[in-house]
Amino acid sequence: MDQGKNDKDLQKVIDAGIRKGGSGPKDGQRGKPKGPRTDYLQIEPETPGYKLVQVIFERAVGEGLASTDLADHLGIAPSTLSHLKTGRRLASSLGRDVIEKFAEFLNYPVLAVLILAEQVHLSDFYSPRNDLDRAIDRALQFMADDPEWGGMMPKDLEGASTHMKLWSVWMYERATKTRLITGGVDYLDLLKSMDEFRGEYPS
């Protein structure tokens, strides 16, 4: 997916809700509801689980759903969505039932929604016995030396957060089928093995 397009799409939910001077009804005019584009986030990107909230409301904007309609569609209380927008409730503290409803709405794997909600981190897929920081540094050096990929590697990745570095390594591993950090678990393989296990030993 084109990262630039993705960033622009995700920015829609914020841009759509910015109140601009002079855009309201004039004196003597009756204002008309503007639908879902009046729904805007009052939380900062640093808020735990921000990305999930942003994706949810960006999808709602795209489908023409206002907050109340979205709540009905999801089968959750409107206050839950309101509290997520204002920060009174964090996506990182959502229960499994709400996470599953969000996953169905987005058509995402539940685990992907948990990651967006920051309830699960990529580092959770690696053994705590790993010296993860050193392993990431070695992996990034390997990526930088790759004649095909190294030239496209962002120069500011070195100063990025551990989570961002690990995500970059993880994406490189999946794209090139190369394992750079040992002690990790591919969650897709893990889910497959669990399905096979349950097939042999149904509960």
PDB file of C-alpha atoms in Angstrom:
ATOM      1  CA  MET A   1       0.000   0.000   0.000  1.00  0.00           C
ATOM      2  CA  ASP A   2       1.204   3.513  -0.811  1.00  0.00           C
ATOM      3  CA  GLN A   3       2.218   4.934   2.572  1.00  0.00           C
ATOM      4  CA  GLY A   4       1.650   8.512   1.392  1.00  0.00           C
ATOM      5  CA  LYS A   5      -1.912   7.727   0.348  1.00  0.00           C
ATOM      6  CA  ASN A   6      -2.499   5.839   3.594  1.00  0.00           C
ATOM      7  CA  ASP A   7      -1.329   8.805   5.657  1.00  0.00           C
ATOM      8  CA  LYS A   8      -3.583  11.151   3.679  1.00  0.00           C
ATOM      9  CA  ASP A   9      -6.562   8.848   4.121  1.00  0.00           C
ATOM     10  CA  LEU A  10      -6.015   8.577   7.853  1.00  0.00           C
ATOM     11  CA  GLN A  11      -5.662  12.348   8.102  1.00  0.00           C
ATOM     12  CA  LYS A  12      -9.187  12.812   6.697  1.00  0.00           C
ATOM     13  CA  VAL A  13     -10.860  12.212  10.034  1.00  0.00           C
ATOM     14  CA  ILE A  14      -8.869  15.029  11.623  1.00  0.00           C
ATOM     15  CA  ASP A  15      -9.095  17.446   8.712  1.00  0.00           C
ATOM     16  CA  ALA A  16     -12.814  16.802   8.339  1.00  0.00           C
ATOM     17  CA  GLY A  17     -13.566  17.936  11.858  1.00  0.00           C
ATOM     18  CA  ILE A  18     -11.442  21.055  12.140  1.00  0.00           C
ATOM     19  CA  ARG A  19     -13.759  23.958  12.831  1.00  0.00           C
ATOM     20  CA  LYS A  20     -12.929  26.886  10.586  1.00  0.00           C
ATOM     21  CA  GLY A  21     -13.941  30.467  11.260  1.00  0.00           C
ATOM     22  CA  GLY A  22     -16.913  31.664   9.254  1.00  0.00           C
ATOM     23  CA  SER A  23     -18.031  28.175   8.247  1.00  0.00           C
ATOM     24  CA  GLY A  24     -21.135  28.139  10.471  1.00  0.00           C
ATOM     25  CA  PRO A  25     -24.616  29.416   9.646  1.00  0.00           C
ATOM     26  CA  LYS A  26     -24.999  33.175   9.162  1.00  0.00           C
ATOM     27  CA  ASP A  27     -27.361  35.296  11.236  1.00  0.00           C
ATOM     28  CA  GLY A  28     -30.943  34.363  10.475  1.00  0.00           C
ATOM     29  CA  GLN A  29     -29.958  31.115   8.780  1.00  0.00           C
ATOM     30  CA  ARG A  30     -30.727  27.700  10.112  1.00  0.00           C
ATOM     31  CA  GLY A  31     -27.719  25.480  10.374  1.00  0.00           C
ATOM     32  CA  LYS A  32     -27.798  22.067   8.739  1.00  0.00           C
ATOM     33  CA  PRO A  33     -26.158  19.036  10.281  1.00  0.00           C
ATOM     34  CA  LYS A  34     -23.039  18.128   8.353  1.00  0.00           C
ATOM     35  CA  GLY A  35     -23.120  14.440   9.198  1.00  0.00           C
ATOM     36  CA  PRO A  36     -20.047  12.425  10.162  1.00  0.00           C
ATOM     37  CA  ARG A  37     -17.583  15.100   9.111  1.00  0.00           C
ATOM     38  CA  THR A  38     -18.458  17.020  12.274  1.00  0.00           C
ATOM     39  CA  ASP A  39     -17.068  14.094  14.257  1.00  0.00           C
ATOM     40  CA  TYR A  40     -13.501  14.939  15.192  1.00  0.00           C
ATOM     41  CA  LEU A  41     -10.938  13.595  17.621  1.00  0.00           C
ATOM     42  CA  GLN A  42     -10.035  15.556  20.723  1.00  0.00           C
ATOM     43  CA  ILE A  43      -7.109  13.331  21.623  1.00  0.00           C
ATOM     44  CA  GLU A  44      -3.468  13.689  20.652  1.00  0.00           C
ATOM     45  CA  PRO A  45      -1.493  11.137  18.610  1.00  0.00           C
ATOM     46  CA  GLU A  46       0.494  10.347  21.763  1.00  0.00           C
ATOM     47  CA  THR A  47      -2.674   8.964  23.404  1.00  0.00           C
ATOM     48  CA  PRO A  48      -2.415   5.165  23.880  1.00  0.00           C
ATOM     49  CA  GLY A  49      -4.502   3.470  21.192  1.00  0.00           C
ATOM     50  CA  TYR A  50      -4.878   6.667  19.144  1.00  0.00           C
ATOM     51  CA  LYS A  51      -4.312   4.865  15.847  1.00  0.00           C
ATOM     52  CA  LEU A  52      -7.285   2.544  16.357  1.00  0.00           C
ATOM     53  CA  VAL A  53      -9.604   5.435  17.206  1.00  0.00           C
ATOM     54  CA  GLN A  54      -8.397   7.319  14.139  1.00  0.00           C
ATOM     55  CA  VAL A  55      -8.906   4.341  11.830  1.00  0.00           C
ATOM     56  CA  ILE A  56     -12.402   3.682  13.213  1.00  0.00           C
ATOM     57  CA  PHE A  57     -13.608   7.235  12.664  1.00  0.00           C
ATOM     58  CA  GLU A  58     -11.856   7.550   9.303  1.00  0.00           C
ATOM     59  CA  ARG A  59     -13.774   4.467   8.154  1.00  0.00           C
ATOM     60  CA  ALA A  60     -16.998   5.921   9.532  1.00  0.00           C
ATOM     61  CA  VAL A  61     -16.399   9.152   7.592  1.00  0.00           C
ATOM     62  CA  GLY A  62     -15.774   7.149   4.437  1.00  0.00           C
ATOM     63  CA  GLU A  63     -19.013   5.220   4.876  1.00  0.00           C
ATOM     64  CA  GLY A  64     -21.089   8.258   5.815  1.00  0.00           C
ATOM     65  CA  LEU A  65     -21.813   7.160   9.367  1.00  0.00           C
ATOM     66  CA  ALA A  66     -22.331   9.695  12.153  1.00  0.00           C
ATOM     67  CA  SER A  67     -21.285   8.698  15.673  1.00  0.00           C
ATOM     68  CA  THR A  68     -24.772   7.605  16.725  1.00  0.00           C
ATOM     69  CA  ASP A  69     -25.199   5.554  13.539  1.00  0.00           C
ATOM     70  CA  LEU A  70     -21.753   4.039  14.029  1.00  0.00           C
ATOM     71  CA  ALA A  71     -22.607   3.052  17.597  1.00  0.00           C
ATOM     72  CA  ASP A  72     -25.819   1.374  16.418  1.00  0.00           C
ATOM     73  CA  HIS A  73     -23.932  -0.356  13.615  1.00  0.00           C
ATOM     74  CA  LEU A  74     -21.340  -1.682  16.051  1.00  0.00           C
ATOM     75  CA  GLY A  75     -23.845  -2.542  18.748  1.00  0.00           C
ATOM     76  CA  ILE A  76     -22.057  -0.507  21.430  1.00  0.00           C
ATOM     77  CA  ALA A  77     -23.077   2.448  23.578  1.00  0.00           C
ATOM     78  CA  PRO A  78     -22.677   5.883  21.921  1.00  0.00           C
ATOM     79  CA  SER A  79     -20.891   6.991  25.089  1.00  0.00           C
ATOM     80  CA  THR A  80     -18.098   4.509  24.350  1.00  0.00           C
ATOM     81  CA  LEU A  81     -17.326   6.228  21.055  1.00  0.00           C
ATOM     82  CA  SER A  82     -17.693   9.667  22.607  1.00  0.00           C
ATOM     83  CA  HIS A  83     -15.291   8.797  25.410  1.00  0.00           C
ATOM     84  CA  LEU A  84     -12.764   7.389  22.923  1.00  0.00           C
ATOM     85  CA  LYS A  85     -12.858  10.629  20.928  1.00  0.00           C
ATOM     86  CA  THR A  86     -12.357  12.813  23.982  1.00  0.00           C
ATOM     87  CA  GLY A  87      -9.844  10.629  25.817  1.00  0.00           C
ATOM     88  CA  ARG A  88     -12.096   9.827  28.756  1.00  0.00           C
ATOM     89  CA  ARG A  89     -11.588   6.209  27.751  1.00  0.00           C
ATOM     90  CA  LEU A  90      -8.484   4.775  26.102  1.00  0.00           C
ATOM     91  CA  ALA A  91      -8.504   2.226  23.310  1.00  0.00           C
ATOM     92  CA  SER A  92      -5.717   0.483  25.174  1.00  0.00           C
ATOM     93  CA  SER A  93      -8.220  -0.383  27.921  1.00  0.00           C
ATOM     94  CA  LEU A  94     -11.082  -1.627  25.726  1.00  0.00           C
ATOM     95  CA  GLY A  95     -12.577  -5.014  26.497  1.00  0.00           C
ATOM     96  CA  ARG A  96     -12.401  -7.981  24.180  1.00  0.00           C
ATOM     97  CA  ASP A  97     -16.056  -7.635  23.153  1.00  0.00           C
ATOM     98  CA  VAL A  98     -15.557  -4.103  21.799  1.00  0.00           C
ATOM     99  CA  ILE A  99     -12.258  -5.046  20.145  1.00  0.00           C
ATOM    100  CA  GLU A 100     -13.997  -7.874  18.284  1.00  0.00           C
ATOM    101  CA  LYS A 101     -16.769  -5.536  17.094  1.00  0.00           C
ATOM    102  CA  PHE A 102     -14.191  -3.056  15.834  1.00  0.00           C
ATOM    103  CA  ALA A 103     -12.361  -5.888  14.060  1.00  0.00           C
ATOM    104  CA  GLU A 104     -15.567  -6.959  12.305  1.00  0.00           C
ATOM    105  CA  PHE A 105     -16.342  -3.366  11.276  1.00  0.00           C
ATOM    106  CA  LEU A 106     -12.830  -2.816   9.881  1.00  0.00           C
ATOM    107  CA  ASN A 107     -12.581  -6.355   8.482  1.00  0.00           C
ATOM    108  CA  TYR A 108      -9.237  -6.665  10.303  1.00  0.00           C
ATOM    109  CA  PRO A 109      -7.869  -9.639  12.250  1.00  0.00           C
ATOM    110  CA  VAL A 110      -8.602  -9.233  15.962  1.00  0.00           C
ATOM    111  CA  LEU A 111      -4.876  -9.314  16.688  1.00  0.00           C
ATOM    112  CA  ALA A 112      -4.303  -6.417  14.287  1.00  0.00           C
ATOM    113  CA  VAL A 113      -6.925  -4.384  16.177  1.00  0.00           C
ATOM    114  CA  LEU A 114      -5.261  -5.269  19.484  1.00  0.00           C
ATOM    115  CA  ILE A 115      -1.977  -3.982  18.071  1.00  0.00           C
ATOM    116  CA  LEU A 116      -3.608  -0.742  16.866  1.00  0.00           C
ATOM    117  CA  ALA A 117      -5.158  -0.356  20.319  1.00  0.00           C
ATOM    118  CA  GLU A 118      -1.662  -0.804  21.799  1.00  0.00           C
ATOM    119  CA  GLN A 119      -2.839  -3.710  23.897  1.00  0.00           C
ATOM    120  CA  VAL A 120      -0.276  -5.877  22.104  1.00  0.00           C
ATOM    121  CA  HIS A 121       3.135  -4.678  20.935  1.00  0.00           C
ATOM    122  CA  LEU A 122       5.434  -6.204  18.333  1.00  0.00           C
ATOM    123  CA  SER A 123       8.014  -6.736  21.067  1.00  0.00           C
ATOM    124  CA  ASP A 124       5.519  -9.146  22.678  1.00  0.00           C
ATOM    125  CA  PHE A 125       6.286 -11.581  19.864  1.00  0.00           C
ATOM    126  CA  TYR A 126       9.919 -11.902  20.905  1.00  0.00           C
ATOM    127  CA  SER A 127      11.445 -13.791  23.788  1.00  0.00           C
ATOM    128  CA  PRO A 128      12.290 -11.597  26.804  1.00  0.00           C
ATOM    129  CA  ARG A 129      15.648 -13.403  26.852  1.00  0.00           C
ATOM    130  CA  ASN A 130      16.593 -11.552  23.666  1.00  0.00           C
ATOM    131  CA  ASP A 131      18.761  -8.476  23.858  1.00  0.00           C
ATOM    132  CA  LEU A 132      16.202  -6.900  21.580  1.00  0.00           C
ATOM    133  CA  ASP A 133      17.852  -3.499  21.193  1.00  0.00           C
ATOM    134  CA  ARG A 134      21.123  -5.002  19.995  1.00  0.00           C
ATOM    135  CA  ALA A 135      19.285  -7.441  17.738  1.00  0.00           C
ATOM    136  CA  ILE A 136      17.334  -4.565  16.181  1.00  0.00           C
ATOM    137  CA  ASP A 137      20.524  -2.571  15.580  1.00  0.00           C
ATOM    138  CA  ARG A 138      22.112  -5.561  13.824  1.00  0.00           C
ATOM    139  CA  ALA A 139      18.977  -6.076  11.747  1.00  0.00           C
ATOM    140  CA  LEU A 140      18.873  -2.423  10.702  1.00  0.00           C
ATOM    141  CA  GLN A 141      22.518  -2.581   9.644  1.00  0.00           C
ATOM    142  CA  PHE A 142      21.748  -5.664   7.563  1.00  0.00           C
ATOM    143  CA  MET A 143      18.832  -3.809   5.948  1.00  0.00           C
ATOM    144  CA  ALA A 144      21.012  -0.751   5.249  1.00  0.00           C
ATOM    145  CA  ASP A 145      23.571  -2.968   3.498  1.00  0.00           C
ATOM    146  CA  ASP A 146      20.932  -4.602   1.309  1.00  0.00           C
ATOM    147  CA  PRO A 147      21.629  -3.294  -2.234  1.00  0.00           C
ATOM    148  CA  GLU A 148      17.941  -3.503  -3.166  1.00  0.00           C
ATOM    149  CA  TRP A 149      16.350  -2.088   0.005  1.00  0.00           C
ATOM    150  CA  GLY A 150      19.076  -0.070   1.695  1.00  0.00           C
ATOM    151  CA  GLY A 151      18.751   2.936  -0.571  1.00  0.00           C
ATOM    152  CA  MET A 152      15.067   3.321   0.373  1.00  0.00           C
ATOM    153  CA  MET A 153      15.685   3.107   4.104  1.00  0.00           C
ATOM    154  CA  PRO A 154      14.668   6.365   5.886  1.00  0.00           C
ATOM    155  CA  LYS A 155      17.676   8.228   7.220  1.00  0.00           C
ATOM    156  CA  ASP A 156      15.894   9.170  10.452  1.00  0.00           C
ATOM    157  CA  LEU A 157      15.011   5.561  11.323  1.00  0.00           C
ATOM    158  CA  GLU A 158      18.087   5.376  13.551  1.00  0.00           C
ATOM    159  CA  GLY A 159      16.563   7.920  15.931  1.00  0.00           C
ATOM    160  CA  ALA A 160      13.080   6.378  15.863  1.00  0.00           C
ATOM    161  CA  SER A 161      11.432   4.573  18.760  1.00  0.00           C
ATOM    162  CA  THR A 162      12.168   0.911  19.416  1.00  0.00           C
ATOM    163  CA  HIS A 163       8.640   0.076  18.335  1.00  0.00           C
ATOM    164  CA  MET A 164       9.083   1.848  14.991  1.00  0.00           C
ATOM    165  CA  LYS A 165      12.439   0.164  14.387  1.00  0.00           C
ATOM    166  CA  LEU A 166      11.011  -3.251  15.210  1.00  0.00           C
ATOM    167  CA  TRP A 167       8.040  -2.657  12.938  1.00  0.00           C
ATOM    168  CA  SER A 168      10.423  -1.782  10.091  1.00  0.00           C
ATOM    169  CA  VAL A 169      12.458  -4.937  10.685  1.00  0.00           C
ATOM    170  CA  TRP A 170       9.293  -7.017  10.894  1.00  0.00           C
ATOM    171  CA  MET A 171       8.016  -5.631   7.579  1.00  0.00           C
ATOM    172  CA  TYR A 172      11.399  -6.263   5.928  1.00  0.00           C
ATOM    173  CA  GLU A 173      11.387  -9.839   7.221  1.00  0.00           C
ATOM    174  CA  ARG A 174       7.936 -10.477   5.793  1.00  0.00           C
ATOM    175  CA  ALA A 175       8.729  -8.822   2.445  1.00  0.00           C
ATOM    176  CA  THR A 176      12.023 -10.655   1.911  1.00  0.00           C
ATOM    177  CA  LYS A 177      11.253 -13.912   3.769  1.00  0.00           C
ATOM    178  CA  THR A 178      14.447 -13.296   5.766  1.00  0.00           C
ATOM    179  CA  ARG A 179      14.628 -13.862   9.521  1.00  0.00           C
ATOM    180  CA  LEU A 180      16.827 -11.160  11.065  1.00  0.00           C
ATOM    181  CA  ILE A 181      15.863 -11.433  14.727  1.00  0.00           C
ATOM    182  CA  THR A 182      15.797 -14.865  16.315  1.00  0.00           C
ATOM    183  CA  GLY A 183      13.559 -15.832  19.194  1.00  0.00           C
ATOM    184  CA  GLY A 184      10.517 -14.282  17.555  1.00  0.00           C
ATOM    185  CA  VAL A 185       7.160 -15.836  16.802  1.00  0.00           C
ATOM    186  CA  ASP A 186       5.231 -15.264  13.595  1.00  0.00           C
ATOM    187  CA  TYR A 187       1.716 -14.779  14.907  1.00  0.00           C
ATOM    188  CA  LEU A 188       0.192 -16.143  11.682  1.00  0.00           C
ATOM    189  CA  ASP A 189       2.134 -19.386  12.130  1.00  0.00           C
ATOM    190  CA  LEU A 190       1.155 -19.408  15.791  1.00  0.00           C
ATOM    191  CA  LEU A 191      -2.536 -19.054  14.968  1.00  0.00           C
ATOM    192  CA  LYS A 192      -2.269 -21.798  12.363  1.00  0.00           C
ATOM    193  CA  SER A 193      -0.660 -24.170  14.855  1.00  0.00           C
ATOM    194  CA  MET A 194      -3.364 -23.353  17.421  1.00  0.00           C
ATOM    195  CA  ASP A 195      -6.082 -24.131  14.865  1.00  0.00           C
ATOM    196  CA  GLU A 196      -4.406 -27.440  14.083  1.00  0.00           C
ATOM    197  CA  PHE A 197      -4.121 -28.224  17.787  1.00  0.00           C
ATOM    198  CA  ARG A 198      -7.798 -27.464  18.408  1.00  0.00           C
ATOM    199  CA  GLY A 199      -8.684 -29.636  15.443  1.00  0.00           C
ATOM    200  CA  GLU A 200      -6.940 -32.561  17.137  1.00  0.00           C
ATOM    201  CA  TYR A 201      -8.138 -31.711  20.648  1.00  0.00           C
ATOM    202  CA  PRO A 202     -11.464 -29.893  20.407  1.00  0.00           C
ATOM    203  CA  SER A 203     -12.677 -28.381  23.650  1.00  0.00           C
TER     204      SER A 203
END
